[in-house]
mmCIF file of C-alpha atoms in Angstrom:
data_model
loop_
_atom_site.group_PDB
_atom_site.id
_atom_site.type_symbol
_atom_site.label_atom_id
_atom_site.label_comp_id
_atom_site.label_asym_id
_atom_site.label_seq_id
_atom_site.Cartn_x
_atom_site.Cartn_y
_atom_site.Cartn_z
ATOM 1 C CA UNK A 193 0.000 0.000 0.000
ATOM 2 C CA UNK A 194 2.091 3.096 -1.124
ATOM 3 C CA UNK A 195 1.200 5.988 -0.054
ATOM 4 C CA UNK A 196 2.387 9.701 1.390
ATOM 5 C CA UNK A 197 1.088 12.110 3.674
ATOM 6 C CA UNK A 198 1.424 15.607 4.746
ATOM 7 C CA UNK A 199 -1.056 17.395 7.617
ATOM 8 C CA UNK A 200 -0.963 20.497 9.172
ATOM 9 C CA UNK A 201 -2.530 22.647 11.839
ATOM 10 C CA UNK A 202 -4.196 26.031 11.223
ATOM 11 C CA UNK A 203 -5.102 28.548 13.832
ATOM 12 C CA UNK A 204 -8.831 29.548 12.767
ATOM 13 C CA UNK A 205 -11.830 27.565 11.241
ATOM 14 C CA UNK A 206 -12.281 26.187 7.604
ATOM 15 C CA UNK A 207 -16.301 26.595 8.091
ATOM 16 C CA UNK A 208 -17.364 24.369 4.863
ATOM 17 C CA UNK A 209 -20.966 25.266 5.442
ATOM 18 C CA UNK A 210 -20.137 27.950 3.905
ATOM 19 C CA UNK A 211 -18.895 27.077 0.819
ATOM 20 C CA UNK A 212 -22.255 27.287 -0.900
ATOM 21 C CA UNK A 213 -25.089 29.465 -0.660
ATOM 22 C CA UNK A 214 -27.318 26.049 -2.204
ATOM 23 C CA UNK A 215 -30.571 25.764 -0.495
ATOM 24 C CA UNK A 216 -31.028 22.348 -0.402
ATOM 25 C CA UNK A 217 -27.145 21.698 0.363
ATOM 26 C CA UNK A 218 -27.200 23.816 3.153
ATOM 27 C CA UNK A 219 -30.510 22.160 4.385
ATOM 28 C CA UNK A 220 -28.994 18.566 4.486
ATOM 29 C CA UNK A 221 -26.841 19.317 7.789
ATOM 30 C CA UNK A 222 -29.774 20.883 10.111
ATOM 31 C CA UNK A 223 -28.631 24.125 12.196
ATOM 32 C CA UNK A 224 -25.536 24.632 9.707
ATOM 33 C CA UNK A 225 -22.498 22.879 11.651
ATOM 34 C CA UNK A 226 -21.600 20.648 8.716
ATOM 35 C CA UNK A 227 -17.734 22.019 9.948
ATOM 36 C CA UNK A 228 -17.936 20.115 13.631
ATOM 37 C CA UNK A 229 -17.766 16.798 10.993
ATOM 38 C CA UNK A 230 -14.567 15.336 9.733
ATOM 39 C CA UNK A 231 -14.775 16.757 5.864
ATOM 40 C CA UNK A 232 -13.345 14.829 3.185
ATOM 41 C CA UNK A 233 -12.006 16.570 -0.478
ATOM 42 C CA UNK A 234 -11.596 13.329 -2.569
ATOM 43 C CA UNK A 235 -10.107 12.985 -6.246
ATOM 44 C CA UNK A 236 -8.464 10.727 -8.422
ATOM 45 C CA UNK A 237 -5.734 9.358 -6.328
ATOM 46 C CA UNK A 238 -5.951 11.353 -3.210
ATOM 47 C CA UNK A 239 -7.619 12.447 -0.377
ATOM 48 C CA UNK A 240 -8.066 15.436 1.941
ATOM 49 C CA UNK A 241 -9.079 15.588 5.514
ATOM 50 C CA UNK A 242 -10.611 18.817 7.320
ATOM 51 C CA UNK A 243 -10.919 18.487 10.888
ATOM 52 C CA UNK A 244 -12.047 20.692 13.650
ATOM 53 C CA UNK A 245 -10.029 20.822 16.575
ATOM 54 C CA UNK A 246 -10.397 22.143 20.186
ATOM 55 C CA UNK A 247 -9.416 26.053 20.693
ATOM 56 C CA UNK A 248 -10.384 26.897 17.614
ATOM 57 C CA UNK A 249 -7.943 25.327 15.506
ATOM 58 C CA UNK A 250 -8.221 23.211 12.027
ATOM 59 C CA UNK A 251 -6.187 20.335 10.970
ATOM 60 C CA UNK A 252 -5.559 19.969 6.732
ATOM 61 C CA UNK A 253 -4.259 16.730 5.594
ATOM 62 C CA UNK A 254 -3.318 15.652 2.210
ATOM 63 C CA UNK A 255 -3.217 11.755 1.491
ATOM 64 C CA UNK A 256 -2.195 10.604 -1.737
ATOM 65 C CA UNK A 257 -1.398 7.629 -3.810
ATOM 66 C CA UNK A 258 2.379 7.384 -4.441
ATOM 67 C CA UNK A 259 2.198 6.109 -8.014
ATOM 68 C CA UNK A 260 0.181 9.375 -8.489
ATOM 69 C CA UNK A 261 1.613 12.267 -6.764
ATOM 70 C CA UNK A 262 5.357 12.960 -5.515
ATOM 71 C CA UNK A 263 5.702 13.610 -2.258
ATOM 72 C CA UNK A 264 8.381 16.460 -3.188
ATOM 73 C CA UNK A 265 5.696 18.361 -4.677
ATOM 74 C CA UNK A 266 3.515 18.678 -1.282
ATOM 75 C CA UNK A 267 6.395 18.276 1.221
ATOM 76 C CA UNK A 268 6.428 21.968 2.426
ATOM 77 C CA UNK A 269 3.566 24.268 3.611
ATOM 78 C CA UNK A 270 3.651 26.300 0.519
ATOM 79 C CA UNK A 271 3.764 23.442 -1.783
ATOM 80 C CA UNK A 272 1.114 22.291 -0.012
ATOM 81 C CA UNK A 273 -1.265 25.013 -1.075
ATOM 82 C CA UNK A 274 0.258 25.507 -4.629
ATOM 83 C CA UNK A 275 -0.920 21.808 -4.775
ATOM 84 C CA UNK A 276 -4.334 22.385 -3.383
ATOM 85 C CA UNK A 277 -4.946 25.163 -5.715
ATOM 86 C CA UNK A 278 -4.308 23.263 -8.561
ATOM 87 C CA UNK A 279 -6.799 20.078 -6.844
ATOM 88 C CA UNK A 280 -9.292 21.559 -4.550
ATOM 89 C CA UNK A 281 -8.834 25.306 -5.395
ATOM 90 C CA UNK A 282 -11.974 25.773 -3.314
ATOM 91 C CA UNK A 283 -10.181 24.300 -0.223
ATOM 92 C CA UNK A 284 -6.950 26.033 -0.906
ATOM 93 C CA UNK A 285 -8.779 29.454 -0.549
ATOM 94 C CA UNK A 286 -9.306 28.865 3.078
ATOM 95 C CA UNK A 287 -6.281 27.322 3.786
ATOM 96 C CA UNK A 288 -4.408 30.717 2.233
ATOM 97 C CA UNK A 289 -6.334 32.808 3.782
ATOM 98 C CA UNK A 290 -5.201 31.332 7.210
ATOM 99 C CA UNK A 291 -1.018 30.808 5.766
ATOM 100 C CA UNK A 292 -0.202 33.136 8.369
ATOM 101 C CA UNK A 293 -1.601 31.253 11.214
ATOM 102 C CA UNK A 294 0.525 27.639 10.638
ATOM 103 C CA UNK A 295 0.773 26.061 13.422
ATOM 104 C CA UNK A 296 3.203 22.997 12.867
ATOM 105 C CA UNK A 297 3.798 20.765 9.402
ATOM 106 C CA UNK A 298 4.335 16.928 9.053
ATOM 107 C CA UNK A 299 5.206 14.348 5.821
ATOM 108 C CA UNK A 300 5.050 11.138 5.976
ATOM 109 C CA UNK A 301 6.302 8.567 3.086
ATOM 110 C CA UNK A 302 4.781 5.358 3.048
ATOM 111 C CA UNK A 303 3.082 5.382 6.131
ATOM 112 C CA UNK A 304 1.545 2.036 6.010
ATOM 113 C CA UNK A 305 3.226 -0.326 7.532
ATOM 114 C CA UNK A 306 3.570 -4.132 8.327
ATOM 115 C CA UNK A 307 5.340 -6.353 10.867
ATOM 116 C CA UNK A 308 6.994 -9.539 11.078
ATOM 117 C CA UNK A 309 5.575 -10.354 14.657
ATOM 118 C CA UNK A 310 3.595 -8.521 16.842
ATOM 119 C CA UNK A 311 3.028 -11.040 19.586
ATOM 120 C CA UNK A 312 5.820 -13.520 21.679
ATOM 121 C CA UNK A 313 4.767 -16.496 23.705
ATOM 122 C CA UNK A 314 8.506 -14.879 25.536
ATOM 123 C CA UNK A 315 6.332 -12.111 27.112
ATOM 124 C CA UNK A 316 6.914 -9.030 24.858
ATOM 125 C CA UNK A 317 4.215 -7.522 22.421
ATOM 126 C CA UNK A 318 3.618 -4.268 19.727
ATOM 127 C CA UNK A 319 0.491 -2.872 20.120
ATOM 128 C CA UNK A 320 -1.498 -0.323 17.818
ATOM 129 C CA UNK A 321 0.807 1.338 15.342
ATOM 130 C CA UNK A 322 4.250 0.328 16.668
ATOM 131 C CA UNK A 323 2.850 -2.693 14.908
ATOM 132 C CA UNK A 324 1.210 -2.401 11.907
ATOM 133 C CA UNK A 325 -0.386 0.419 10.640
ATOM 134 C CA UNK A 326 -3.238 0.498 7.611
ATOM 135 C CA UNK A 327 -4.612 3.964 6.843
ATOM 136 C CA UNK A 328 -6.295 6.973 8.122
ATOM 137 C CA UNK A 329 -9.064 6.690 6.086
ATOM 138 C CA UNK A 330 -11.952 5.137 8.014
ATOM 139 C CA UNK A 331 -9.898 5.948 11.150
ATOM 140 C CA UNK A 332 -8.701 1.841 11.262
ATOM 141 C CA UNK A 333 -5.971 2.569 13.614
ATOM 142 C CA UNK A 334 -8.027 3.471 16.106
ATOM 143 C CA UNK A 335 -9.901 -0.246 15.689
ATOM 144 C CA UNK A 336 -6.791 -1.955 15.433
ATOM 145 C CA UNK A 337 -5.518 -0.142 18.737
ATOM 146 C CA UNK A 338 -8.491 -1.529 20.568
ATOM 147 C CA UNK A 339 -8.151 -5.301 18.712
ATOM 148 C CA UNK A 340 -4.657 -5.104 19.475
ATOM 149 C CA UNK A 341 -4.594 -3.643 23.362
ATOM 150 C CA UNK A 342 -7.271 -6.457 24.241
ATOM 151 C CA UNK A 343 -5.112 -9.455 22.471
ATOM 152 C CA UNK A 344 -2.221 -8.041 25.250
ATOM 153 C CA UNK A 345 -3.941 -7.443 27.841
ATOM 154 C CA UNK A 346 -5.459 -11.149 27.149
ATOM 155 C CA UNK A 347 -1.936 -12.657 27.145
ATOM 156 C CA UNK A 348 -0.828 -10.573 29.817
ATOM 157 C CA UNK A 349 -3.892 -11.715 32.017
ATOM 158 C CA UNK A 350 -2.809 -15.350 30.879
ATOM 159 C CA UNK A 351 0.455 -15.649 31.398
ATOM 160 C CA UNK A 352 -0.421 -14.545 35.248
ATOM 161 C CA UNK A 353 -2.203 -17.276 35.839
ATOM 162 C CA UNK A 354 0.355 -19.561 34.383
ATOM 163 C CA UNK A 355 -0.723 -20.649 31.289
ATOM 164 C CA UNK A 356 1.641 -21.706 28.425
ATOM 165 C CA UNK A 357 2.060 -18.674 25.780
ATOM 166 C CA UNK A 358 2.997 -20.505 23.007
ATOM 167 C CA UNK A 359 -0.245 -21.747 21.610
ATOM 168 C CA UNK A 360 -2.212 -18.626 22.629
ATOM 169 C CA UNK A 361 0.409 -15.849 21.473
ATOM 170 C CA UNK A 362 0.755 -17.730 17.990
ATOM 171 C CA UNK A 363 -3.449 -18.079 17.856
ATOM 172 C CA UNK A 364 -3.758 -13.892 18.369
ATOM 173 C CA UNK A 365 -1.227 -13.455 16.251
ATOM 174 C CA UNK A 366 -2.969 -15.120 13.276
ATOM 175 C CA UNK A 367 -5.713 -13.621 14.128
ATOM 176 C CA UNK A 368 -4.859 -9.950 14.271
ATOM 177 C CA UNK A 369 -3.230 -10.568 11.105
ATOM 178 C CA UNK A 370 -5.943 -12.139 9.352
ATOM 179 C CA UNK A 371 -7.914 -8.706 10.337
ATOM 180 C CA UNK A 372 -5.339 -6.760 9.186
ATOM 181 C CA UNK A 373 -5.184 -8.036 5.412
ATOM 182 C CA UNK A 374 -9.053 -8.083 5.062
ATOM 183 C CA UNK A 375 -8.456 -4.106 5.899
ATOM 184 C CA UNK A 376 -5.943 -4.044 3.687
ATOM 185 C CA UNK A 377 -7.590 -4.929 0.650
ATOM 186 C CA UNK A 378 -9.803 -2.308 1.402
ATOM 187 C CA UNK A 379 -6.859 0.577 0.817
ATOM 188 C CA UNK A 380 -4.258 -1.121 -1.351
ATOM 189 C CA UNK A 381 -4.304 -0.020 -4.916
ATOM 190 C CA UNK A 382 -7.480 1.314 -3.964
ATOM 191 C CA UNK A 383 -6.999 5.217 -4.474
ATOM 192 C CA UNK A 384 -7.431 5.671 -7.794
ATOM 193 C CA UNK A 385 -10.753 4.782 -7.201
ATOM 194 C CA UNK A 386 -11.851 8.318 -5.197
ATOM 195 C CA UNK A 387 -12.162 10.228 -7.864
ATOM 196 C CA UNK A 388 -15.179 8.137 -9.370
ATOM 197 C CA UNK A 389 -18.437 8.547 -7.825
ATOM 198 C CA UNK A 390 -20.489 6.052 -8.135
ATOM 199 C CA UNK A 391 -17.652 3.387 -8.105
ATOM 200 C CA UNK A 392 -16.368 5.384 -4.822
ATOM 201 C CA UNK A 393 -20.214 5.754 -3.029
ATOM 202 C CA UNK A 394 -20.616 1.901 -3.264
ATOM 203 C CA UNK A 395 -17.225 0.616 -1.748
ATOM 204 C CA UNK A 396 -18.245 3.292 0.877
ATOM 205 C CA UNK A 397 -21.056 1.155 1.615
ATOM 206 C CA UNK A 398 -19.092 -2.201 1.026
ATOM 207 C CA UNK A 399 -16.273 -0.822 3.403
ATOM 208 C CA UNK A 400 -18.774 -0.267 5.757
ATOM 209 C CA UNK A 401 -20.377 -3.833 5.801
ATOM 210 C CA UNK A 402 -17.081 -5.069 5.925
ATOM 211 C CA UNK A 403 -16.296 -3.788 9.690
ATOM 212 C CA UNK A 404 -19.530 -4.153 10.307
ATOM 213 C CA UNK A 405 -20.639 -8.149 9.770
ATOM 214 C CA UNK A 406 -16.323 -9.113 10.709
ATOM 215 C CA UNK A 407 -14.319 -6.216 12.851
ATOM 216 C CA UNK A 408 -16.986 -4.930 14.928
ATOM 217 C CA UNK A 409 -19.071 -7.640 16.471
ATOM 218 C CA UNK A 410 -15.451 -10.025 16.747
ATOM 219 C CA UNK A 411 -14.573 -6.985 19.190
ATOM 220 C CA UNK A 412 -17.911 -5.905 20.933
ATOM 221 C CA UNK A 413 -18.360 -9.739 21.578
ATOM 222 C CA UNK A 414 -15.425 -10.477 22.865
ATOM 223 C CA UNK A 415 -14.285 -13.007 20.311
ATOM 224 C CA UNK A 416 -11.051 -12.560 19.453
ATOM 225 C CA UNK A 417 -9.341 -13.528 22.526
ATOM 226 C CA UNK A 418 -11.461 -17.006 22.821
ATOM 227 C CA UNK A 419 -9.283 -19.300 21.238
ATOM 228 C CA UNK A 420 -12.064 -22.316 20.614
ATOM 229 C CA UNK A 421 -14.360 -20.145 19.166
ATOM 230 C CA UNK A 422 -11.580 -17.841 16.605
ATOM 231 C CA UNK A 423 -10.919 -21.253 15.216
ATOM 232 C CA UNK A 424 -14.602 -21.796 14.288
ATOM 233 C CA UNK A 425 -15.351 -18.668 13.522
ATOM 234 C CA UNK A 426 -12.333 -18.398 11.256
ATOM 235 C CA UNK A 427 -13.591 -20.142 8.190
ATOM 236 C CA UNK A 428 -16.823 -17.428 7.843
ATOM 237 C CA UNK A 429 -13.734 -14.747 8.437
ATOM 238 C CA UNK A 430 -12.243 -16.014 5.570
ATOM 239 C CA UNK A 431 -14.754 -16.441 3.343
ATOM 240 C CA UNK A 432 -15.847 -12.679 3.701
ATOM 241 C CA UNK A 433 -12.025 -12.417 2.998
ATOM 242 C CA UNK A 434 -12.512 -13.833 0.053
ATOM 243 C CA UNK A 435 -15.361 -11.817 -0.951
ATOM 244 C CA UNK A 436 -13.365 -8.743 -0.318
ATOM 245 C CA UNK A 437 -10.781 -9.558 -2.549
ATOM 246 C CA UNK A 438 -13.459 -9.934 -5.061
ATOM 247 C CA UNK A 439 -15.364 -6.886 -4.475
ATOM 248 C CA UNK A 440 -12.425 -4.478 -4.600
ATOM 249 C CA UNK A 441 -11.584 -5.712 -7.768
ATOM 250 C CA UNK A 442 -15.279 -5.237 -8.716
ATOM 251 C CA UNK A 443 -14.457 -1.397 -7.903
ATOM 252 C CA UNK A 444 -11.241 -0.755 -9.282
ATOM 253 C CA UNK A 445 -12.456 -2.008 -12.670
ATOM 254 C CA UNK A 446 -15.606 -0.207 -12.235
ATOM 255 C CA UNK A 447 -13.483 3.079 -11.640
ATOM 256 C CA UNK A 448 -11.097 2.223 -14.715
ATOM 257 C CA UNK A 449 -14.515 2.035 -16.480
ATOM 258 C CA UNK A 450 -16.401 4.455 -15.693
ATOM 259 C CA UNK A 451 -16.887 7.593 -17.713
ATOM 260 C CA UNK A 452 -20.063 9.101 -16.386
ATOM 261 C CA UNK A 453 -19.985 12.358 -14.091
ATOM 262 C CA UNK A 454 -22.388 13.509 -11.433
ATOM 263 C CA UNK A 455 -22.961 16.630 -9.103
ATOM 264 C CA UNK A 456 -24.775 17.261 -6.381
ATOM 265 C CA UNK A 457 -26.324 14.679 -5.039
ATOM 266 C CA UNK A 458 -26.408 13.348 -1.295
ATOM 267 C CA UNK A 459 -26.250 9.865 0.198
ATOM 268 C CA UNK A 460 -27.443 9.193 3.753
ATOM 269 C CA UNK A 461 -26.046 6.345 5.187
ATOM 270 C CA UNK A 462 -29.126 6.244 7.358
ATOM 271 C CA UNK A 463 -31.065 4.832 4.458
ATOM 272 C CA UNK A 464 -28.889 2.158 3.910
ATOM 273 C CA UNK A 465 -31.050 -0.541 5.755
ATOM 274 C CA UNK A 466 -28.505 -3.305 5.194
ATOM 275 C CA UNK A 467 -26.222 -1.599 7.679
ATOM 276 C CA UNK A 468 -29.471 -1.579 10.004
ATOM 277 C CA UNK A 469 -29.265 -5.723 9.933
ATOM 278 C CA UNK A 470 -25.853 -5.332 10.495
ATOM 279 C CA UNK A 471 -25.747 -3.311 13.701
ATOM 280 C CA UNK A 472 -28.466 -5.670 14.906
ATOM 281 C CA UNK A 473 -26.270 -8.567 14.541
ATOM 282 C CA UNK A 474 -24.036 -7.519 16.638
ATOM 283 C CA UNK A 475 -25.836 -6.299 19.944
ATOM 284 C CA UNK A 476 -26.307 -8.405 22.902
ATOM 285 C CA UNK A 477 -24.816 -10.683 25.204
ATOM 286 C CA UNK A 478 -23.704 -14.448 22.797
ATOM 287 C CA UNK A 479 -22.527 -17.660 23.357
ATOM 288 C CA UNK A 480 -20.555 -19.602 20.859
ATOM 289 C CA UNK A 481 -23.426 -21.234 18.848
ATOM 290 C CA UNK A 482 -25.088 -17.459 18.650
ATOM 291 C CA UNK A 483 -21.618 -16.126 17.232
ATOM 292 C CA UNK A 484 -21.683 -18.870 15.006
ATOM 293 C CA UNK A 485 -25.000 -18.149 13.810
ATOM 294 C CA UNK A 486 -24.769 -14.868 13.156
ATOM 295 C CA UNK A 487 -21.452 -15.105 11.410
ATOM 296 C CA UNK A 488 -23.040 -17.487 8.981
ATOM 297 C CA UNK A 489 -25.527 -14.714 8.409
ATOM 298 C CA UNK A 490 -23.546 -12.303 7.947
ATOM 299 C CA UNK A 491 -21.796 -14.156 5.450
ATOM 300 C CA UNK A 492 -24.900 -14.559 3.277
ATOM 301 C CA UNK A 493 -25.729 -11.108 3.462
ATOM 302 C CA UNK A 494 -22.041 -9.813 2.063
ATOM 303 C CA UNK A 495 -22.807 -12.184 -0.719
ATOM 304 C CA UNK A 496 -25.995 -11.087 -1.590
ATOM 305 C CA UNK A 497 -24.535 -7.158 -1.187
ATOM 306 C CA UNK A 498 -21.419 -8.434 -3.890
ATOM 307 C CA UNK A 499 -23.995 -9.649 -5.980
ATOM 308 C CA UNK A 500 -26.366 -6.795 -5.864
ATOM 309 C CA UNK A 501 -23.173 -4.394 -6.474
ATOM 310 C CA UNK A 502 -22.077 -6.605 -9.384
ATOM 311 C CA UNK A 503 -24.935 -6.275 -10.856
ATOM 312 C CA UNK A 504 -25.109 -2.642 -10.843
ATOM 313 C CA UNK A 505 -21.701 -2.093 -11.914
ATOM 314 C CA UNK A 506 -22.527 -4.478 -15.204
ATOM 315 C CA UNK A 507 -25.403 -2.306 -15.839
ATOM 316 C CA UNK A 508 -23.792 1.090 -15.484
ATOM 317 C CA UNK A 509 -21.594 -0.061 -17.314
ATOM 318 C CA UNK A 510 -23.778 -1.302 -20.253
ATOM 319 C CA UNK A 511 -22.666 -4.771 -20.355
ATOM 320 C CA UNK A 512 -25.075 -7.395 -21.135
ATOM 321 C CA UNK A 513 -24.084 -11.089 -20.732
ATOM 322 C CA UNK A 514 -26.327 -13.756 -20.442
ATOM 323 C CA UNK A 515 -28.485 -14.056 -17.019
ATOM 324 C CA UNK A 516 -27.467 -16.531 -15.213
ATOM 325 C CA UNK A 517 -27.101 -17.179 -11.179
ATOM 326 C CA UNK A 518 -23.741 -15.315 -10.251
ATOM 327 C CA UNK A 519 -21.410 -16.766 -8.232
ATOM 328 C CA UNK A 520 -20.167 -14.192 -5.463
ATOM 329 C CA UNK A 521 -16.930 -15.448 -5.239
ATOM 330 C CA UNK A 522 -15.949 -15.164 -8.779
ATOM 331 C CA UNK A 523 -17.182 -11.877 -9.203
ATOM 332 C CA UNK A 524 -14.719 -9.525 -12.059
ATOM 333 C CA UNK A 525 -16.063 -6.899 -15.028
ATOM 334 C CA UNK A 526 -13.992 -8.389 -17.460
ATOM 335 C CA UNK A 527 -16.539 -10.440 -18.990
ATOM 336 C CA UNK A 528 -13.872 -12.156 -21.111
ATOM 337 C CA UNK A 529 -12.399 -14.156 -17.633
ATOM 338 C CA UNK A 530 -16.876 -14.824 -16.758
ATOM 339 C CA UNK A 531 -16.798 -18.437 -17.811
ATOM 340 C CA UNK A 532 -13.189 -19.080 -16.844
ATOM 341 C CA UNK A 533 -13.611 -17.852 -13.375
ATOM 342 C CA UNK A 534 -16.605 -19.984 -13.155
ATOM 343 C CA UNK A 535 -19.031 -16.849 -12.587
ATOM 344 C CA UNK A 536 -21.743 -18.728 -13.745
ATOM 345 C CA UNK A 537 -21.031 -22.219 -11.741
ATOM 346 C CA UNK A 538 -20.327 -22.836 -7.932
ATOM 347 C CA UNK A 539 -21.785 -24.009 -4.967
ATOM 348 C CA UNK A 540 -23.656 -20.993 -3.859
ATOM 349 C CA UNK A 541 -24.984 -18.937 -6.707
ATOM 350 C CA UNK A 542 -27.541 -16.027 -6.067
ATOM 351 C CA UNK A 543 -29.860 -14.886 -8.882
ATOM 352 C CA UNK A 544 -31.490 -11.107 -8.280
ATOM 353 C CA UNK A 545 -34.894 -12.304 -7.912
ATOM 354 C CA UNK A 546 -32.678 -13.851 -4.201
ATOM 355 C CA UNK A 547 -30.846 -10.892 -3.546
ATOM 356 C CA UNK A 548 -32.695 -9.324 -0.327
ATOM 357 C CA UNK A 549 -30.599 -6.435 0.902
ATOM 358 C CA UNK A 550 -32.722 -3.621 2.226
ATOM 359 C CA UNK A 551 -31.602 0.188 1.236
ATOM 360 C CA UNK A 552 -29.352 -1.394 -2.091
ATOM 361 C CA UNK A 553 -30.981 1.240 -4.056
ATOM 362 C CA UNK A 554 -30.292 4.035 -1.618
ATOM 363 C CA UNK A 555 -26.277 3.973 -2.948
ATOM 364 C CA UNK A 556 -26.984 4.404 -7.051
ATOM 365 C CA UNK A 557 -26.738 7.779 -8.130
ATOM 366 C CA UNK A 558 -29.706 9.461 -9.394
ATOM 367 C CA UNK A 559 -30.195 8.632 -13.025
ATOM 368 C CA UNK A 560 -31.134 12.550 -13.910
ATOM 369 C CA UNK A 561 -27.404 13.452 -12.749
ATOM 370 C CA UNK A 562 -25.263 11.544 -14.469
ATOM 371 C CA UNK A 563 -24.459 13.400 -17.609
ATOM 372 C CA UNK A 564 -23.611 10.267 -19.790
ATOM 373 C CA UNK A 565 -26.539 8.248 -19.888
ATOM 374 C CA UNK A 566 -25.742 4.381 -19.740
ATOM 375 C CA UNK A 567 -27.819 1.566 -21.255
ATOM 376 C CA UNK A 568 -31.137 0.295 -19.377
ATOM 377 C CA UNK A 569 -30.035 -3.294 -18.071
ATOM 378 C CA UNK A 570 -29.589 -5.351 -14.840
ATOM 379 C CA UNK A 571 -29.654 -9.004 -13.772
ATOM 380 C CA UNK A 572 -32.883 -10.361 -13.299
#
């Protein structure tokens, strides 16, 4: 995952409400404090972060794809802003307007990092990013802290009471890093991606269902430091994995694709009722069975979403094949590698008449905004 970094502090407020005098726009954040949110600028291959801070302050960062942008060229303040004026000039209006108030600047190359252990059965341990480190986007250290600080504090707790490290430091180990690359897949090569809307709006939704239905309720439930039950739950982790893999291939391609542009329009993640089942399936107290349960759920549902997603993306993107049950885990928009990949064979196949996922529709664009129509077609 290569990418750079640069952030810096300014003393005074980047009020984005602001930035428009549009009626509706301004209506969709109620009382006008769309600036107390976390703000994100996003383009092809990058990234930028506004963030309100206490005392009045703002903190700018710029994240950006490697392959894409030098880091030389945003490494100082004032290349910085000659950089954002030629990217975001909108964003780079505020940000000169406050160039006499910097407060500090910071560049990072390659900030994503791996590790060859994090855990010892001899009593030592990196936790959070001394470990391994994804990407800000999403805020995954912050899980990964938490997964991380409870796998020590497990060991730590164990080793107390006398129990032999070695087959309990080696099982947290493989499972923190079976966490970490399902993130990962969500970032790497993944950038170029933000500049395309529709493509971008629908991993948004995938990412989310991702930590929702495999990071989150692992964590709230308490299952990743119960060694019996990681093991069982491990094969529904992986085929999620799997589906991952799939999926952000299914947007890169889409991206790589696409050639349709759209403006102002809004998604609200509260109408996405699929996350609804999610969040449900993780609350209250479980046993094993239960976490086995809704695992297995959850794993139908993510195949369902892949093949609702698919779908989409084939019909954006005017493709018509023949219709067929689709096989979620050989999912691509080449439709040259379809048979080959065995698309249309497998064990579990969904068809769209199948595909249940409530608030699917609630992450297409509006047809009236996209300025290139696309061909009338979906799976049915």
């Amino acid at each position: 995952h290569k990418v750079n970094a640069v952030w810096f502090r300014l003393g005074g407020r980047i009020n984005i409400q602001q930035w428009s005098d549009d009626v509706v726009w301004q209506g969709r954040v109620p009382g006008g404090e769309r600036w107390q949110s976390t703000n994100h600028l996003m383009g092809d291959g990058y990234w930028v972060w506004l963030i309100p801070l206490a005392g009045g302050a703002t903190s700018v960062g710029i994240v950006m794809d490697s392959e894409r942008y030098a880091l030389s060229d945003v490494n100082r303040f004032e290349k910085a802003l000659a950089w954002l004026e030629a990217h975001e000039p909108q964003c780079a209006a505020e940000v000169g307007r406050l160039a006499d108030r910097v407060q500090d600047f910071r560049c990072l190359r390659h900030f994503s990092h791996g590790c060859r252990q994090v855990f010892s059965a001899e009593g030592w341990c990196l936790t959070g990013e001394a470990g391994m480190f994804l990407d800000p986007l999403y805020s995954p250290g912050s899980d990964f802290i938490g997964i991380s600080n409870s796998l020590v504090a497990n060991l730590i707790e164990r080793s107390l009471d006398g129990e032999d490290m070695t087959a309990v430091a080696a099982r947290h180990e493989k499972t923190y890093r079976q966490l970490f690359e399902l993130m990962l897949m969500t970032y790497e090569k993944q950038y170029g991606i933000m500049g395309s809307c529709q493509p971008m709006m629908a991993k948004i939704g995938w990412d989310s269902a991702i930590l929702g239905t495999v990071i989150v309720p692992l964590f709230i439930q308490n299952a990743i430091v119960d060694d019996v039950l990681m093991a069982e739950l491990e094969p529904f982790v992986a085929q999620i994995g799997q589906l991952q893999a799939r999926m952000q291939l299914v947007f890169r391609q889409w991206a790589e694709l696409d050639r349709t542009e759209a403006e102002d329009f809004f998604f609200a993640i509260q109408d996405w009722g699929f996350m609804h089942q999610i969040i449900r399936n993780v609350v209250g107290e479980t046993d094993r069975a239960e976490m086995r349960r809704r695992m297995a759920e959850n794993v139908i549902l993510m195949e369902q979403l892949a093949v609702g997603m698919f779908a989409k993306a084939s019909y954006w993107l005017g493709e018509q094949r023949p219709l067929s049950p689709i096989n979620p885990y050989a999912l691509s928009l080449n439709p040259a590698e379809w048979a080959e990949e065995g698309l249309f064979a497998g064990e579990r196949l969904w068809s769209m008449d199948e595909v249940e996922v409530t608030g699917l529709d609630r992450l297409w664009l509006d047809e009236r905004t996209v300025k290139e129509p696309v061909p009338v077609w979906q799976f049915k």
